[in-house]
Coordinates of C-alpha atoms in Angstrom, one line a residue:
Chain A
X29 CA 13.9 8.0 5.3
X30 CA 10.9 7.1 7.2
X31 CA 9.9 5.0 10.3
X32 CA 6.3 4.3 10.7
X33 CA 4.8 2.4 14.0
X34 CA 1.4 1.1 14.6
X35 CA 0.6 -1.6 17.3
X36 CA 0.6 -5.0 15.7
X37 CA -2.6 -6.4 16.7
X38 CA -5.8 -5.1 18.9
X39 CA -9.3 -6.7 19.5
X40 CA -12.5 -4.9 20.3
X41 CA -16.0 -5.8 20.9
X42 CA -18.6 -5.2 18.1
X43 CA -20.6 -2.1 18.8
X44 CA -17.7 -0.4 20.6
X45 CA -15.4 2.4 19.3
X46 CA -11.6 1.5 18.8
X47 CA -8.5 4.2 18.1
X48 CA -5.8 2.9 16.4
X49 CA -2.7 4.9 16.6
X50 CA 0.3 5.6 14.0
X51 CA 3.7 7.4 15.0
X52 CA 6.3 8.5 12.3
X53 CA 9.6 9.9 11.9
X54 CA 10.0 11.1 8.6
X55 CA 12.6 13.2 6.4
X56 CA 9.7 14.8 4.2
X57 CA 6.3 14.9 4.8
X58 CA 3.4 15.4 2.1
X59 CA 0.6 13.5 3.8
X60 CA -0.6 10.3 5.9
X61 CA -2.9 7.8 4.6
X62 CA -4.9 4.7 6.4
X63 CA -5.7 1.8 3.9
X64 CA -7.9 -1.1 5.1
X65 CA -7.1 -4.7 4.0
X66 CA -9.0 -7.8 4.4
X67 CA -7.2 -11.1 4.6
X68 CA -6.3 -12.2 1.2
X69 CA -7.5 -8.9 -0.4
X70 CA -5.7 -5.7 -1.8
X71 CA -5.5 -2.6 0.5
X72 CA -8.4 -0.2 -0.3
X73 CA -8.0 3.5 0.6
X74 CA -9.8 5.1 4.0
X75 CA -8.6 8.4 4.3
X76 CA -6.1 11.5 3.8
X77 CA -4.6 13.5 6.2
X78 CA -2.3 16.4 5.2
X79 CA -3.3 19.4 7.6
X80 CA -3.6 19.2 11.5
X81 CA -6.8 18.3 12.8
X82 CA -9.9 15.3 12.4
X83 CA -11.1 14.5 9.0
X84 CA -14.7 12.2 9.5
X85 CA -16.1 10.0 7.2
X86 CA -19.2 7.9 8.3
X87 CA -18.0 5.7 11.0
X88 CA -14.3 6.3 10.5
X89 CA -12.6 9.3 11.4
X90 CA -8.6 10.2 11.0
X91 CA -6.5 12.6 12.9
X92 CA -3.2 14.1 12.3
X93 CA -0.7 16.2 14.5
X94 CA 2.3 16.8 12.3
X95 CA 4.2 18.7 15.2
X96 CA 3.8 15.4 17.1
X97 CA 4.4 13.1 14.2
X98 CA 1.3 11.0 15.2
X99 CA -2.1 10.1 13.7
X100 CA -5.1 7.7 14.6
X101 CA -7.8 6.0 13.1
X102 CA -11.1 6.0 15.1
X103 CA -13.7 3.2 14.0
X104 CA -17.1 3.6 15.5
X105 CA -20.1 1.3 16.0
X106 CA -17.8 -1.7 15.2
X107 CA -19.1 -4.3 13.0
X108 CA -17.9 -7.8 12.3
X109 CA -16.9 -6.8 8.8
X110 CA -14.4 -4.2 10.2
X111 CA -12.3 -7.2 11.1
X112 CA -9.0 -6.3 9.0
X113 CA -5.4 -5.3 8.6
X114 CA -5.4 -1.1 8.8
X115 CA -2.3 0.2 7.2
X116 CA -0.7 3.5 8.3
X117 CA 1.2 5.2 5.3
X118 CA 3.1 8.3 4.8
X119 CA 3.8 10.4 1.8
X120 CA 7.0 12.0 1.4
X121 CA 7.6 15.4 -0.3
X122 CA 10.0 16.8 -2.6
X123 CA 11.4 14.3 -5.8
X124 CA 9.7 11.4 -3.8
X125 CA 6.5 13.1 -3.6
X126 CA 4.2 10.3 -5.0
X127 CA 5.8 7.5 -3.0
X128 CA 4.0 5.9 -0.1
X129 CA 6.1 4.5 3.0
X130 CA 3.4 2.0 4.8
X131 CA 4.0 0.8 8.3
X132 CA 3.5 -2.8 9.1
X133 CA 0.0 -2.8 9.9
X134 CA -2.3 -3.1 12.7
X135 CA -4.6 -6.4 12.7
X136 CA -7.9 -5.4 14.2
X137 CA -10.1 -8.3 15.3
X138 CA -13.8 -7.7 16.4
X139 CA -15.4 -10.0 18.5
X140 CA -19.0 -10.5 19.3
Chain B
X5 CA -12.9 0.1 -8.5
X6 CA -10.3 1.0 -10.4
X7 CA -9.5 -1.2 -13.6
X8 CA -6.3 -2.8 -12.2
X9 CA -5.5 -6.5 -13.1
X10 CA -2.4 -8.6 -12.4
X11 CA -1.5 -11.9 -14.0
X12 CA -0.6 -14.3 -13.0
X13 CA -2.6 -14.2 -9.7
X14 CA -0.6 -17.2 -8.2
X15 CA 2.5 -19.0 -9.4
X16 CA 4.9 -21.5 -8.3
X17 CA 8.3 -21.5 -9.4
X18 CA 11.9 -22.9 -9.1
X19 CA 15.0 -21.2 -7.6
X20 CA 17.0 -19.6 -10.3
X21 CA 14.2 -19.6 -13.0
X22 CA 12.9 -16.0 -14.5
X23 CA 9.6 -14.8 -13.7
X24 CA 7.5 -12.0 -15.0
X25 CA 4.5 -10.5 -13.4
X26 CA 2.1 -8.1 -15.5
X27 CA 0.1 -5.4 -13.8
X28 CA -2.6 -4.0 -16.6
X29 CA -4.6 -0.7 -16.2
X30 CA -7.5 0.5 -17.8
X31 CA -7.3 4.1 -16.1
X32 CA -4.5 5.7 -18.1
X33 CA -3.1 6.7 -14.8
X34 CA 0.6 8.1 -14.8
X35 CA 2.3 6.6 -12.1
X36 CA 2.4 2.7 -11.3
X37 CA 4.1 0.8 -8.4
X38 CA 5.4 -2.7 -7.6
X39 CA 5.2 -3.4 -3.8
X40 CA 5.9 -6.8 -2.1
X41 CA 4.0 -7.6 1.3
X42 CA 5.7 -10.0 3.8
X43 CA 4.3 -10.9 7.3
X44 CA 6.2 -8.5 9.7
X45 CA 7.6 -6.1 7.2
X46 CA 4.3 -4.8 5.7
X47 CA 4.1 -3.4 2.0
X48 CA 7.8 -2.4 0.5
X49 CA 8.2 -0.4 -2.7
X50 CA 10.1 -2.1 -5.1
X51 CA 10.1 -0.2 -8.2
X52 CA 7.8 2.7 -9.7
X53 CA 7.2 4.3 -13.0
X54 CA 6.1 7.8 -13.6
X55 CA 5.5 7.2 -17.4
X56 CA 6.1 5.3 -20.1
X57 CA 9.6 4.2 -20.2
X58 CA 10.3 6.0 -16.8
X59 CA 11.1 4.2 -14.0
X60 CA 13.0 4.3 -10.8
X61 CA 14.0 2.1 -7.7
X62 CA 12.1 1.7 -4.6
X63 CA 13.3 0.5 -1.2
X64 CA 13.6 -3.2 -1.9
X65 CA 14.6 -3.7 -5.8
X66 CA 17.6 -5.8 -5.4
X67 CA 16.9 -9.0 -8.1
X68 CA 14.1 -7.1 -9.7
X69 CA 13.7 -5.1 -13.0
X70 CA 10.9 -3.2 -14.6
X71 CA 9.7 -2.2 -17.6
X72 CA 6.8 0.0 -19.0
X73 CA 6.5 0.4 -22.7
X74 CA 2.5 1.2 -22.5
X75 CA 0.6 3.6 -20.2
X76 CA -1.8 0.8 -19.4
X77 CA 1.2 -2.1 -18.5
X78 CA 3.7 -2.0 -16.2
X79 CA 6.1 -5.6 -15.7
X80 CA 8.0 -6.8 -12.9
X81 CA 10.7 -9.6 -13.8
X82 CA 12.7 -11.5 -11.4
X83 CA 15.7 -12.5 -13.3
X84 CA 16.7 -15.2 -11.4
X85 CA 14.0 -16.0 -8.8
X86 CA 15.2 -17.0 -4.9
X87 CA 13.4 -18.4 -2.1
X88 CA 13.7 -14.9 -0.1
X89 CA 11.5 -13.3 -3.0
X90 CA 8.5 -16.0 -2.1
X91 CA 5.9 -13.2 -1.4
X92 CA 2.7 -11.6 -2.4
X93 CA 3.0 -8.7 -5.1
X94 CA 0.9 -5.8 -5.4
X95 CA 0.8 -3.3 -8.3
X96 CA -0.8 0.2 -7.7
X97 CA -1.8 3.3 -9.9
X98 CA -2.0 6.8 -9.1
X99 CA -3.3 10.0 -11.0
X100 CA -1.1 13.0 -10.9
X101 CA -2.6 15.4 -8.6
X102 CA -4.4 12.9 -6.5
X103 CA -3.7 11.3 -3.2
X104 CA -4.9 8.0 -3.2
X105 CA -3.2 4.8 -4.9
X106 CA -5.5 1.9 -6.1
X107 CA -4.0 -1.5 -5.8
X108 CA -4.5 -4.5 -7.6
X109 CA -5.4 -8.0 -6.7
X110 CA -2.4 -9.1 -6.2
X111 CA 0.1 -11.9 -7.3
X112 CA 0.9 -14.7 -4.8
X113 CA 4.2 -16.1 -5.7
X114 CA 6.3 -19.0 -4.4
X115 CA 9.8 -19.8 -5.3
X116 CA 10.5 -23.4 -4.1

């Protein structure tokens, strides 16, 4: 099975940097995803990490440490439109390798 | 955006009635998924399909059945709706060899 933990809520200031952490304990691992979900909308894909290290994509970066069961999403130069929930998800390995298990999400509020 | 639609987008029904939700894709992707999203639980997998007429259970499959007679359509049926099935239901699709899942706009179901 999978167990994924992330903070429930965070608040940050416009223009600042925020780091959203995710820890996981899994029976199998084939990658970690971050999704963004604005209120009342569908989740949209942000990033995918399968190897240790940092993946950068514009203002967003995602880091993975497989040995520690740890990932973070780093958002730079925060904008008001970044107010959303951020979902961490782990992809299983083996027979269920196309399935994702999601954490409960972190609701980020960006304030002026 | 991936071509995924869900119908209906909103539905109110009474306890004990059957309900069918439809997911339709125009991407010809092999894998399709049904999730439910509830406060405090995040996204949880109900059922998934890995091809026409090939389906399997997810984490919270009790009380739900699915069918996939065509690549483009994946139906979720609540045989006898209960109040605990009040939720937002998301369909998602993915292609073999791809890491991303693309989500539909969601269906808000209320069982009274």
